Structure formats: C-alpha cells, structure tokens
Coordinates of C-alpha atoms in Angstrom, one line a residue:
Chain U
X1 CA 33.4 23.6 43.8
X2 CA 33.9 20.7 46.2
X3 CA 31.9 17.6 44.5
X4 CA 31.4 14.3 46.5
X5 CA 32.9 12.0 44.0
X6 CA 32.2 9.0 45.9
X7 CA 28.6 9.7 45.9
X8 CA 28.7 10.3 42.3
X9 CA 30.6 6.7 41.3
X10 CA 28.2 5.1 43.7
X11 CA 25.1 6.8 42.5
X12 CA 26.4 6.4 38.4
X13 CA 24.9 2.8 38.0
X14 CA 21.8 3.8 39.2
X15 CA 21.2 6.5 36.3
X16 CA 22.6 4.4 33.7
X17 CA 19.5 1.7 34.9
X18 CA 17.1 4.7 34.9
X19 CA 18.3 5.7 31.6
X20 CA 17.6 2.6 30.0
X21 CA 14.2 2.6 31.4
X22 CA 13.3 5.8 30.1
X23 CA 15.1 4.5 26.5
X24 CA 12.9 1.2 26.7
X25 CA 10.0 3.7 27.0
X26 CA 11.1 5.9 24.2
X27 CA 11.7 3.3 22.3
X28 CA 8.5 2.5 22.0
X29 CA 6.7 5.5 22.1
X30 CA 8.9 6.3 19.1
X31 CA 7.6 3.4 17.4
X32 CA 4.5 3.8 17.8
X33 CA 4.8 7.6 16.7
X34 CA 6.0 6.4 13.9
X35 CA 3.3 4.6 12.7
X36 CA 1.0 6.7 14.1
X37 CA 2.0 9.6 12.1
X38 CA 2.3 7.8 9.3
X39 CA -0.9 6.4 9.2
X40 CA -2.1 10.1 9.5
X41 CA 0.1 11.6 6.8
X42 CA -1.4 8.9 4.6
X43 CA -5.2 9.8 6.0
X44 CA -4.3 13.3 5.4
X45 CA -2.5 13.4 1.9
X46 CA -4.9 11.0 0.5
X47 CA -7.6 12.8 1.9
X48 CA -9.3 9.8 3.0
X49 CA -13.2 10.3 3.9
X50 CA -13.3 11.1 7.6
X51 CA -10.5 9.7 8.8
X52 CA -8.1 12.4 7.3
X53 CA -10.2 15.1 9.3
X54 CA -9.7 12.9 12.4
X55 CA -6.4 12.8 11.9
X56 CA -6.2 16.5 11.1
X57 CA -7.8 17.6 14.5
X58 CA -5.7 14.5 16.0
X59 CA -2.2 16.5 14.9
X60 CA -3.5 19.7 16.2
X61 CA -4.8 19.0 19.5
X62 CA -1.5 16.1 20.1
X63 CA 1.2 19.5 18.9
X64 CA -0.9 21.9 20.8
X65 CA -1.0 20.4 24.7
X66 CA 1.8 19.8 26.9
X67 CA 3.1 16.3 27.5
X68 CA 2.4 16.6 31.0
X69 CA -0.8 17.6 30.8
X70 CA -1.4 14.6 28.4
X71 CA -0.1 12.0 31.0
X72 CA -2.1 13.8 33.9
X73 CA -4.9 13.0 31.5
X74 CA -4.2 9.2 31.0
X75 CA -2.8 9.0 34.8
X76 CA -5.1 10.6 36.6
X77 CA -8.3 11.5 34.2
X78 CA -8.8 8.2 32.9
X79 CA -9.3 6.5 36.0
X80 CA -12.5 8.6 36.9
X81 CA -13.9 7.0 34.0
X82 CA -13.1 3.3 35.0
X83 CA -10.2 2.8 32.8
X84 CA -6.7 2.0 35.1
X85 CA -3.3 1.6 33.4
X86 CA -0.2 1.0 34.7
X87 CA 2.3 4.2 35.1
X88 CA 4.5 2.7 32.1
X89 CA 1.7 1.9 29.8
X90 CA 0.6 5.6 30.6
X91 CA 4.0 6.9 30.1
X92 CA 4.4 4.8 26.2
X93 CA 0.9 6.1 25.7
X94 CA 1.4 9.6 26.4
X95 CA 4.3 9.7 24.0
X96 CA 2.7 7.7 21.1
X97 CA 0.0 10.5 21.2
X98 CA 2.4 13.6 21.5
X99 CA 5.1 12.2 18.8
X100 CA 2.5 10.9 16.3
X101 CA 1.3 14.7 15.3
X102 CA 5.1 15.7 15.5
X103 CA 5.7 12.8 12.9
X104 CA 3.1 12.8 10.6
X105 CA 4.4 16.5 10.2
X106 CA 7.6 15.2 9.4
X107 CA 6.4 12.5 7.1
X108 CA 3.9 15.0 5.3
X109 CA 6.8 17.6 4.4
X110 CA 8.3 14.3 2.7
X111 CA 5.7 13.2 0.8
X112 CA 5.0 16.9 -0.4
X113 CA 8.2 16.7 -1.2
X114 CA 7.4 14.0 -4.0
X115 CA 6.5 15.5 -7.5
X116 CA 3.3 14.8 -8.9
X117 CA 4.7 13.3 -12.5
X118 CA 7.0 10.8 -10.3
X119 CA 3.6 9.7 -9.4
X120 CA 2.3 9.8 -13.2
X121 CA 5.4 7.9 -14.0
X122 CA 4.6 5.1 -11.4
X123 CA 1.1 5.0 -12.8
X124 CA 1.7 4.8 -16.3
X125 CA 3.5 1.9 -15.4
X126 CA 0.5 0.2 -14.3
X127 CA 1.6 0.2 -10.4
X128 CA -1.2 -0.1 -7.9
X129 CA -2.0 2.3 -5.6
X130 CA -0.4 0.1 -2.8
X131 CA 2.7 -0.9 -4.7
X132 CA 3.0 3.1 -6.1
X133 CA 3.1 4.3 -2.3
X134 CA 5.5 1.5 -1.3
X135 CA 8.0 1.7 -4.2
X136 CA 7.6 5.0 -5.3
X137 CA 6.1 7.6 -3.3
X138 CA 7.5 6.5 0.2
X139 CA 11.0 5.9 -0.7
X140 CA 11.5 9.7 -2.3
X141 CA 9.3 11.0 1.1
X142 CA 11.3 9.1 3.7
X143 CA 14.4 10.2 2.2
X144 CA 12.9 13.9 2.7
X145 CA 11.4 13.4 6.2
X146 CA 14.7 11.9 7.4
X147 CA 16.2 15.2 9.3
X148 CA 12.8 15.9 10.9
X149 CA 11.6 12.3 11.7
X150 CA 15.6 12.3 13.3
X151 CA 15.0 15.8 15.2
X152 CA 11.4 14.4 16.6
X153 CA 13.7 11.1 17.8
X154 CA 15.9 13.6 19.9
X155 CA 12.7 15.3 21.1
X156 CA 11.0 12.2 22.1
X157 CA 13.8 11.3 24.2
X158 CA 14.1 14.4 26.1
X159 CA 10.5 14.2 26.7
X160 CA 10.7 10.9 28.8
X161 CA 12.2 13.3 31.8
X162 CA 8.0 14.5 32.1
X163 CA 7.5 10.4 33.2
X164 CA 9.1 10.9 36.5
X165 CA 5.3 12.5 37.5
X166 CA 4.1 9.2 36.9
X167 CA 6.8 7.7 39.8
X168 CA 8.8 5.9 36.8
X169 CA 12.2 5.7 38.0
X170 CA 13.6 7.4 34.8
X171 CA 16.8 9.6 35.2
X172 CA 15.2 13.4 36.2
X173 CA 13.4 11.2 39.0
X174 CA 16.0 9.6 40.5
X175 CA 17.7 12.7 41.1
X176 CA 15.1 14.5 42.3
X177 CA 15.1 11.1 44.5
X178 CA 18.5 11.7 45.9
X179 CA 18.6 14.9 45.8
X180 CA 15.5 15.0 48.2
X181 CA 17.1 11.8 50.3
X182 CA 20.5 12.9 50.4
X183 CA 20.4 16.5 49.4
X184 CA 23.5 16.3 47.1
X185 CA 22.3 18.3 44.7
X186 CA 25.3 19.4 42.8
X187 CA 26.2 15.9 42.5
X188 CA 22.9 14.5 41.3
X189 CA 22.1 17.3 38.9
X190 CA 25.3 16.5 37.5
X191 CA 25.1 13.1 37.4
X192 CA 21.6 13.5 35.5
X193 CA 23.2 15.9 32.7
X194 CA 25.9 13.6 32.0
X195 CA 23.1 10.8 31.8
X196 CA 21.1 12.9 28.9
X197 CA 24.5 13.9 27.4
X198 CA 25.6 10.0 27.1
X199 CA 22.6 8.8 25.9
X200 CA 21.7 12.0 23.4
X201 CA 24.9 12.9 21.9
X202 CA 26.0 9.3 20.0
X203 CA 22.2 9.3 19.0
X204 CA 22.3 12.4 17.7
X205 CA 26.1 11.7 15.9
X206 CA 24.9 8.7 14.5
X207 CA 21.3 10.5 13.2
X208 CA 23.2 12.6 11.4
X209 CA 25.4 9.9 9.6
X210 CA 22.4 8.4 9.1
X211 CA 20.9 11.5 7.4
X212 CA 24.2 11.9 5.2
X213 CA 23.4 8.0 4.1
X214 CA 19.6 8.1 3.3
X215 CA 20.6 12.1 1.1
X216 CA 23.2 9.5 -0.8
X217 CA 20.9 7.0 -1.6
X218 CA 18.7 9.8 -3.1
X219 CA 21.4 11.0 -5.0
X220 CA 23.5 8.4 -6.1
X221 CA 26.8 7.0 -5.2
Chain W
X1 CA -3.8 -3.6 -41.3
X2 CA -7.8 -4.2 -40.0
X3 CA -9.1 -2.4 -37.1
X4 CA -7.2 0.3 -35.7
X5 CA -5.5 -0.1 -32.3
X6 CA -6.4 3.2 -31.2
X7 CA -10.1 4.8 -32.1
X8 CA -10.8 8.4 -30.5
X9 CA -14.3 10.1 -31.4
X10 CA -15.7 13.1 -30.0
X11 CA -13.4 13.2 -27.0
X12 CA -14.0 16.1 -25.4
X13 CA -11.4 17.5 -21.6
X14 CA -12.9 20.4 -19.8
X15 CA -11.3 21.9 -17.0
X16 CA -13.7 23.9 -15.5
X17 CA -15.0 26.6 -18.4
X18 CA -12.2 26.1 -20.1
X19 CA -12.9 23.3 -23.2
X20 CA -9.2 22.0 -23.8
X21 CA -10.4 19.3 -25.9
X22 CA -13.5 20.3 -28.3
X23 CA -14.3 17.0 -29.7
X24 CA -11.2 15.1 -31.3
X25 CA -11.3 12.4 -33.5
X26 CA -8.6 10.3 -34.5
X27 CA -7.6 6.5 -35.3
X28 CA -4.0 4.9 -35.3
X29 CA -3.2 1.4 -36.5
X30 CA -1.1 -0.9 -35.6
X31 CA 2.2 -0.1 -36.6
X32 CA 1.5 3.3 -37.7
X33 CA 3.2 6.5 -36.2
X34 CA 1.3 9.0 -36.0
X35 CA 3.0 12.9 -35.0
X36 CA 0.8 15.3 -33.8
X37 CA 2.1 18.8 -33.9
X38 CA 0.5 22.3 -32.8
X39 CA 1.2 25.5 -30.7
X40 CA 1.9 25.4 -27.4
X41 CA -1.3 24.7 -25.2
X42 CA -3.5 23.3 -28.3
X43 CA -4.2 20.1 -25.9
X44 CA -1.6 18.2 -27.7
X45 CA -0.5 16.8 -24.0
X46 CA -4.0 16.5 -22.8
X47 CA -4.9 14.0 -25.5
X48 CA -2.1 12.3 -24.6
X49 CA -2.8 12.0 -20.5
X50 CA -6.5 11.3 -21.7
X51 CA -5.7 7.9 -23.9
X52 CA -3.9 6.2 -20.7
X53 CA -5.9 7.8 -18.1
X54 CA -3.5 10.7 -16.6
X55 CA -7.0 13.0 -17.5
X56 CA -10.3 12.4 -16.7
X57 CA -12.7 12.9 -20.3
X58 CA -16.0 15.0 -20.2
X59 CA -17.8 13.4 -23.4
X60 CA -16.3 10.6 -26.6
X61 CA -15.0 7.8 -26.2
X62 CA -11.2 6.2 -26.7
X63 CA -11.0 2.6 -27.9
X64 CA -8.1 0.6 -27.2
X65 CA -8.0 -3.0 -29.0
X66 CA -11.7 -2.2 -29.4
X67 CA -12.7 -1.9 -25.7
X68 CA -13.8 2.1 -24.8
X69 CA -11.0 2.8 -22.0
X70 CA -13.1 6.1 -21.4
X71 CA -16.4 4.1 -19.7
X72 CA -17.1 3.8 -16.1
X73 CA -15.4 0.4 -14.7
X74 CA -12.2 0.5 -16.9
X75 CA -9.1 -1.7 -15.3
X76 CA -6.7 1.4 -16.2
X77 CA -3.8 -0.5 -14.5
X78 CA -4.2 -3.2 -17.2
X79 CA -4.7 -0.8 -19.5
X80 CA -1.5 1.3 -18.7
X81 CA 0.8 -2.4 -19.0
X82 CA -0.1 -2.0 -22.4
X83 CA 0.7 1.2 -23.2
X84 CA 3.7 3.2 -22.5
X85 CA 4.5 6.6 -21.9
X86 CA 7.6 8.6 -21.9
X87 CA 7.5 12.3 -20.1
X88 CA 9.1 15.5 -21.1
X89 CA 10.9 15.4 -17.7
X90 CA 12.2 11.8 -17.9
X91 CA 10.7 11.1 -14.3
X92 CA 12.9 8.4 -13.7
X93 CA 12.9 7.2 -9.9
X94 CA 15.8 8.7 -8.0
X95 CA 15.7 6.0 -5.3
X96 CA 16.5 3.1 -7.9
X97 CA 19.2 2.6 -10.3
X98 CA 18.9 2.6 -14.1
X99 CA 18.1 -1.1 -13.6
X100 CA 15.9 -1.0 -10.8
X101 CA 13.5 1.6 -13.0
X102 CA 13.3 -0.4 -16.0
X103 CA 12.3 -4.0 -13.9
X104 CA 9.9 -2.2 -11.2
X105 CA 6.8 -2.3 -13.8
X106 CA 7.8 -5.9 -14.9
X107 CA 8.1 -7.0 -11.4
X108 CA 5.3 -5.3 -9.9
X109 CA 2.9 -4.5 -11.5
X110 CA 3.2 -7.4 -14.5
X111 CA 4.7 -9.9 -11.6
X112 CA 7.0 -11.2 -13.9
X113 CA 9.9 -13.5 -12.8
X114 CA 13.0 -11.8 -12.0
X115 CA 15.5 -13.4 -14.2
X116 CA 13.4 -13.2 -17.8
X117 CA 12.8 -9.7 -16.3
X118 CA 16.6 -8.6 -16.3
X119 CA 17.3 -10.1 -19.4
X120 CA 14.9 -8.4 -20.7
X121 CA 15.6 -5.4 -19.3
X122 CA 19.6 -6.0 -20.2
X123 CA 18.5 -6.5 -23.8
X124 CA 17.0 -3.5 -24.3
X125 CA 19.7 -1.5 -22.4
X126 CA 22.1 -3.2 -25.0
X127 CA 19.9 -1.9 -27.8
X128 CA 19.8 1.6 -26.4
X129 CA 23.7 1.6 -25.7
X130 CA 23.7 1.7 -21.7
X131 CA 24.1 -1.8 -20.9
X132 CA 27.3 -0.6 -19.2
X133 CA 25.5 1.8 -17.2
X134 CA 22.7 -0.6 -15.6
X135 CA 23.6 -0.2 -11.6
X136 CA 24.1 3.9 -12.4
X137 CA 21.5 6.1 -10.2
X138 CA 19.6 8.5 -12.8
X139 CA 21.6 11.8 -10.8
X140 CA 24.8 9.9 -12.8
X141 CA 23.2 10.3 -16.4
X142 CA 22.8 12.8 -19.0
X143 CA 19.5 14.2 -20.0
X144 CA 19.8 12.5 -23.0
X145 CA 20.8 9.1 -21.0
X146 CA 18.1 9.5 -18.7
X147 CA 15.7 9.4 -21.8
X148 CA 16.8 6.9 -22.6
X149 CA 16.0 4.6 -19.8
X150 CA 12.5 6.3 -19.8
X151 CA 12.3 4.8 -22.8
X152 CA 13.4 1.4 -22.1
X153 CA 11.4 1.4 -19.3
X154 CA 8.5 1.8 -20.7
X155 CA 9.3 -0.7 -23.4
X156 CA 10.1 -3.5 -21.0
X157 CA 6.3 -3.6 -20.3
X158 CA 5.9 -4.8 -23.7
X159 CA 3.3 -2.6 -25.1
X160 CA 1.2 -2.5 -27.7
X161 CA 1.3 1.4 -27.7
X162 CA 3.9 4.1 -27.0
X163 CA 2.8 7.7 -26.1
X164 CA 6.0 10.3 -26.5
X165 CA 4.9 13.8 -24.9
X166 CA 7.7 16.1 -26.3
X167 CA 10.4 14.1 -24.8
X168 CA 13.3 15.9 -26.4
X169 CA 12.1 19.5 -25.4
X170 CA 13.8 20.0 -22.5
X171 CA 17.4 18.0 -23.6
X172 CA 20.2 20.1 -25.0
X173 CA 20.5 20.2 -28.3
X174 CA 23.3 17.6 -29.2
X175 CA 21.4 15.1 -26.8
X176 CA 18.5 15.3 -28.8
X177 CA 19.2 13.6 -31.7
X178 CA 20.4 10.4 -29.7
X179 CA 16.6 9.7 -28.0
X180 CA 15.9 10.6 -31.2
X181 CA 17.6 7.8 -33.2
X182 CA 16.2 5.4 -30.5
X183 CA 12.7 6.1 -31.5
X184 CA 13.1 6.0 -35.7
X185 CA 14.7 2.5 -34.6
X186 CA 11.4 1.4 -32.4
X187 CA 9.1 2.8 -35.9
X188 CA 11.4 0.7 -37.8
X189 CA 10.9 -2.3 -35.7
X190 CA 6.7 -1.4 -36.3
X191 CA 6.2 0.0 -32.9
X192 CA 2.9 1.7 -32.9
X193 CA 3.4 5.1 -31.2
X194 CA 1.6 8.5 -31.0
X195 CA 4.2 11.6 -30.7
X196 CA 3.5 14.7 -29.6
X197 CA 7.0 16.9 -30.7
X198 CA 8.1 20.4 -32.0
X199 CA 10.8 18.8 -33.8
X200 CA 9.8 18.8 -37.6
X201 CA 12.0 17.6 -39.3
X202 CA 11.8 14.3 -37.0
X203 CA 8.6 14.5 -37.2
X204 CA 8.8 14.4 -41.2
X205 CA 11.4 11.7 -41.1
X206 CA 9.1 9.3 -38.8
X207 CA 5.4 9.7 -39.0
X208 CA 3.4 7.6 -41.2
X209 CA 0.4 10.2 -40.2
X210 CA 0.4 13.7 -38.9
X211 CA -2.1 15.9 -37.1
X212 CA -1.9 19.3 -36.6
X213 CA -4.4 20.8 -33.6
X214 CA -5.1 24.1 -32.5
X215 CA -7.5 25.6 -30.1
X216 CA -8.1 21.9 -29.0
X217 CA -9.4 20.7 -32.5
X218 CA -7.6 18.9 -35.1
X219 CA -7.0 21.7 -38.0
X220 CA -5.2 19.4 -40.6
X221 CA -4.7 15.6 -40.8
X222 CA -2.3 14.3 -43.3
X223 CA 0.7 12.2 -44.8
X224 CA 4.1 13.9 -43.8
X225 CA 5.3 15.2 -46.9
X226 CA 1.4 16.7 -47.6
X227 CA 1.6 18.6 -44.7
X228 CA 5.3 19.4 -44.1
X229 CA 5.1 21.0 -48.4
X230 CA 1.7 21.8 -49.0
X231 CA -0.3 22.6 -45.6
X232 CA -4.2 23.1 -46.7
X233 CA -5.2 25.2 -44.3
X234 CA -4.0 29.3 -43.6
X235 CA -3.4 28.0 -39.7
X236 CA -1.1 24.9 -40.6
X237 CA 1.1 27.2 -42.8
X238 CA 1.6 30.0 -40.2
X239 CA 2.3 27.1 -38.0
X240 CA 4.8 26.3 -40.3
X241 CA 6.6 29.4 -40.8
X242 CA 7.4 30.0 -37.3
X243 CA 9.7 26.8 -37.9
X244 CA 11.7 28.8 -41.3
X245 CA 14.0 31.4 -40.3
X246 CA 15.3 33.3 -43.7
X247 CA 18.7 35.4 -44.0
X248 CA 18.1 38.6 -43.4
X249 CA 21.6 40.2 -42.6
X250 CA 21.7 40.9 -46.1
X251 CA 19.0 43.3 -46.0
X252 CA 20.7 44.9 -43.1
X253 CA 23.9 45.3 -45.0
X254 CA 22.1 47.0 -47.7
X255 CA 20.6 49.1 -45.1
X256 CA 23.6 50.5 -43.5

C-alpha cells in the first residue's frame, strides 16, 4: 500500500489539537457523569422520596437512547423551544447525560457491594448518616466501582467521536474533513486510529494500575 | 449500686406475624455483667440490636441512665457514643488500618482531638497486646486479632455500656479464649456489659447475672452458679445438657 507520508507528518499536529479538544470535552463530561451518577446512586440506594424515582427513569431513558440522538436533541430540538447553546456546551451536555446513568450503575454495584453490618458497625459508633456514607460506605463502594467507573472512562472517550455532528473539530471530524478536501483517505483514517490508539491505550494502562492500587488499599499492604 | 443503668420492661420486636420479642423485662446495674444464654433464634440478638437501636421495638420501653431510648425523638447517635457493641463478624473497616478503626468514632462522631485520641487509642491497643500492630490493615489479622480491635474500638468511645453479641462464635477454637481473657479483664475493671454467648463456662466464670430466654421470653433469671448447678425450670436444664457430652465408648465396647 503506497501511503503519502508527507501528508500524514503534515496532517499529525492537526489530530493531536483535535484530540485534545475532544479530551477537554471528555474531561468534563466525565466529571460531570461522575457526580451525576453519584448523586443518583445515592437517590436510588437511599430511596429518597421522589427523587430516587427520577433518577431511576433518569438511568433508563440516558442507557436506553443513542448519544447521537441525545445531541440532535440538545442541538437541534432545543432551539425550537427558545433555548440556544453553543456546539461545545451541547457536546459536554450530551455526555454528562449519557455517562451519568452508565455511572450511577457503576457506583450502585459498589455500594451493594457494602455489607449491611459494616454499616451497623459505623452506626453503633454513633457516626452520622453523612460522616457513615463518607468514611464508611463510600470508601468500600468506590473501591468496588473502580473497574466499571474505569471501563465507562474508556467509553466516554470513544464516545466524543459522535461530536463531530455538532461541527466540533474533534479527531473523526477532521478526517472526515480531509478526507472530503483532499480525498486521502487511507492516510487520514489512519492518522485518526493512531489518534484514539495514543490517547486510549496509556489511559487504559494506567486505569488498570490504578484498579490494582485502589484492590490494595482494600486489602492491605 | 442505686438505679440501674439499664431498665427493659415489656419490650416487645415483631417482624411482621412473627413476635421475636414477647415482652422482656430485665435491669443491669452499673458494673454488673449480665450473660444471657438461650437456643439459637430465642431473640437473644434482637434484644441486643433493640437496646442501641439496630431494631425498631413494637411495645416497652428501654431506659438508659433513666431516659426511655425506645420514645419517638431519641438522639440514638448520642445514645450509641455511650454504648458499645462488638459483632459476631468483627466488622472492622477494611479501608482503614487497625488504628484508623479504633480513632474514626473518637474523631467523628465524638470530635475529639487527634492526639488524646491516639493515645488513647494506643493505650488500649497496649492493654489488648497489639500496640505493635497499629498501622496493620484488618485482612493482616487473625480472627482472634481482629476481635480484638473490635473491642478496642468500641472501648475508645468510652462507654458506659458494652453489648457482646456472640463474638467468639465464629473464631477458631484456640483464638477464643484470647477475646475471651480481654473481656474477664474489662468485668474486672467494672465494665458494665450485657453478653450474649454459647460459651458456658465463660459465661460461669464472668456473669454477675444470667438470663436464659427461649421463644423470646426470659425462662430463668439467676446468679451463675444457681443456674449453671441447679436450673429451676425443665427448659433451662435441657438447655443445659446439650452443653454435657458423657463417655459412651464404654457402652460400645460392652456391646461388641
């Protein structure tokens, strides 16, 4: 296969800019999932009046519809009814709402995970219901949730390639970009795997120690 | 030795149809010991959970320094600073090392400061022989170690009561006599406790009072070596016997 190397060396600095727009994006559509499904784990396993069944039908409908159908929504749908937001705020919002059901999945297996005399233990001590969920409960449960929460991280990430509907110039767009400007397709195809593969891969090695830690920690030295 | 520390009357713990508790009366003192023994499922447990608020109660009431824990509007968290509980299963927090259990009630919920915490906390590792195993994680521990801790962790709060709920039956055998010697030490010291255990002749050697329930009623209520020699009731001595185990090979020799 004959591969236009100096389109490729030119062409590599732009996908490493686009990559790190679509990681400033995840980054904080990651965040916010995280509290997001946290908040709804805690709704949900404290069965909290109303809000728990809010944030049960909240998890079901965010697992249960496409991303790209979510950011059509906020793009496109949202605007009929007088509310305008920028492509990127769209694109952090349309995350937030897909990861937080994927999250508050993983953070409920954790806190399942947490047997109910630990909690008698913490009580008898005469912990708060505050202080029992910070010292106690979510300590054991994040240790649990750690391999899923790490999985949805990966997921997330991936994800971000749906925002190049919203014209953000995040990697998958800017080689359907060149590959419609310049039709080097080969080249930009490539050029994009090795973009996911650079950014995923350390992420994911570096999950993984991290997993290894937080199990440790549980266990002991 | 004026009013008692702990006054139960009439307490009654339904779950659903089932009547666990059938109205249970009972008073400790401070200082006293007091064993309660009976077949598995006589609510032994329950009563436990019930005086620090584990249980909700359907009908009596529990006094604690003379206050009725069991009304509406009871601060249990202030309640439970003041007495301890130790669990069958240990239940000491896998996240935290052996010092990090014992100072987590002291700091948190009694905001004490850190350093009288720890020394406090040192001290009464010291006194339980793991003062060299404070920064251990409980995973490193024996069953027996691990009980330990629960104790001292419970002890740290400074209470005024302990609750034990058969915290040697699920240790192996030669570990049980170690939690064992820590808790004739804390009746020695005049710790007032309530123990729940299968082991009689610990429960001989410590109670000042014993209770023996069944069906979720208090059968027979009397000084050790009463009960332990001369049960008065047909129930308290079959309970008994399922303790002796007499020689029978003999027969069996005789046989063949």
């Amino acid at each position: 296969m004959d591969l236009d190397y100096a389109f490729m060396l030119k062409y590599a600095p732009h996908f490493a800019g686009a990559a790190l727009t679509a990681l400033r994006l995840a980054f904080w559509g990651i965040a916010f999932s995280c509290l997001l499904g946290l908040a709804c784990c805690l709704f949900r396993f404290y069965r909290t009046p109303a809000l728990g069944r809010i944030a049960g039908a909240y998890i079901e409908l965010s697992r249960n519809t496409p991303l790209l159908v979510q950011l059509f929504f906020l793009y496109f749908g949202l605007p009929k009814a007088g509310i305008f937001l920028e492509a990127e705020q769209c694109a952090v919002l349309g995350l937030s709402f897909l990861g937080g059901g994927y999250m508050a999945e993983a953070f409920r297996s954790g806190f399942e995970a947490v047997s109910r005399v630990q909690i008698e233990a913490g009580l008898s001590l005469g912990l708060g219901r505050a202080q029992l969920v910070a010292r106690v409960i979510l300590p054991q449960a994040f240790a649990v949730a750690v391999p899923a929460l790490a999985a949805n991280v990966i997921f997330l990430i991936k994800e971000t390639s749906i925002f190049s509907v919203l014209a953000l110039e995040d990697p998958t767009f800017l080689a359907k970009d060149l590959i419609g400007m310049y039709y080097n397709t080969s080249e930009a195809l490539l050029l994009l795997v090795l973009t996911y593969l650079a950014v995923l891969l350390p992420l994911s090695l570096f999950l993984n120690r991290l997993e290894k830690r937080v199990r440790h920690a549980e266990f002991g030295r | 030795m004026n009013a008692p520390l702990l006054d139960i009357a009439g307490l009654r713990k339904t779950y659903g149809e089932r009547e666990v508790l059938r109205g249970l009366s009972l008073r400790v003192r401070k200082g006293e010991v007091l064993v309660v023994v009976g077949p598995s499922g006589c609510g032994k447990s329950t009563l436990l959970r019930c005086i620090n608020g584990l249980e909700s109660i359907q009908g009596g009431r529990i006094r604690f320094h003379g206050a009725d824990i069991a009304a509406a509007g009871t601060d249990w968290r202030a309640v439970r600073q003041r007495i301890g509980m130790v669990f069958q299963s240990y239940d000491l927090f896998p996240h935290m090392t052996v010092l990090g259990n014992i100072m987590l009630g002291p700091l948190k919920a009694q905001k004490r400061g850190r350093k009288e915490a720890q020394a406090q906390a040192e001290a009464l590792l010291e006194r339980i022989g793991l003062l060299d195993r404070k920064d251990a994680y409980p995973r490193e521990l024996s069953g027996g170690q691990k009980q330990r801790v629960a104790i001292a962790r419970a002890l740290c709060m400074n209470p005024d009561l302990m609750l034990f709920d058969e915290v040697t039956a699920s240790l192996d055998p030669e570990m049980v006599r170690e939690v064992l010697d820590v808790m004739l030490e804390l009746a020695r010291r005049g710790m007032t406790m309530v123990i729940v255990t299968h082991e009689m002749a610990f429960a001989r050697a410590v109670a000042d009072n014993v209770i023996f329930m069944d069906g979720g009623v208090i059968v027979e209520e009397a000084r050790p070596e009463e009960f332990f020699e001369r049960p008065s009731t047909e129930r308290g001595r079959k309970f008994l016997d399922t303790f002796i185990f007499t020689p029978t090979h003999n027969e069996k020799e005789i046989e063949s």
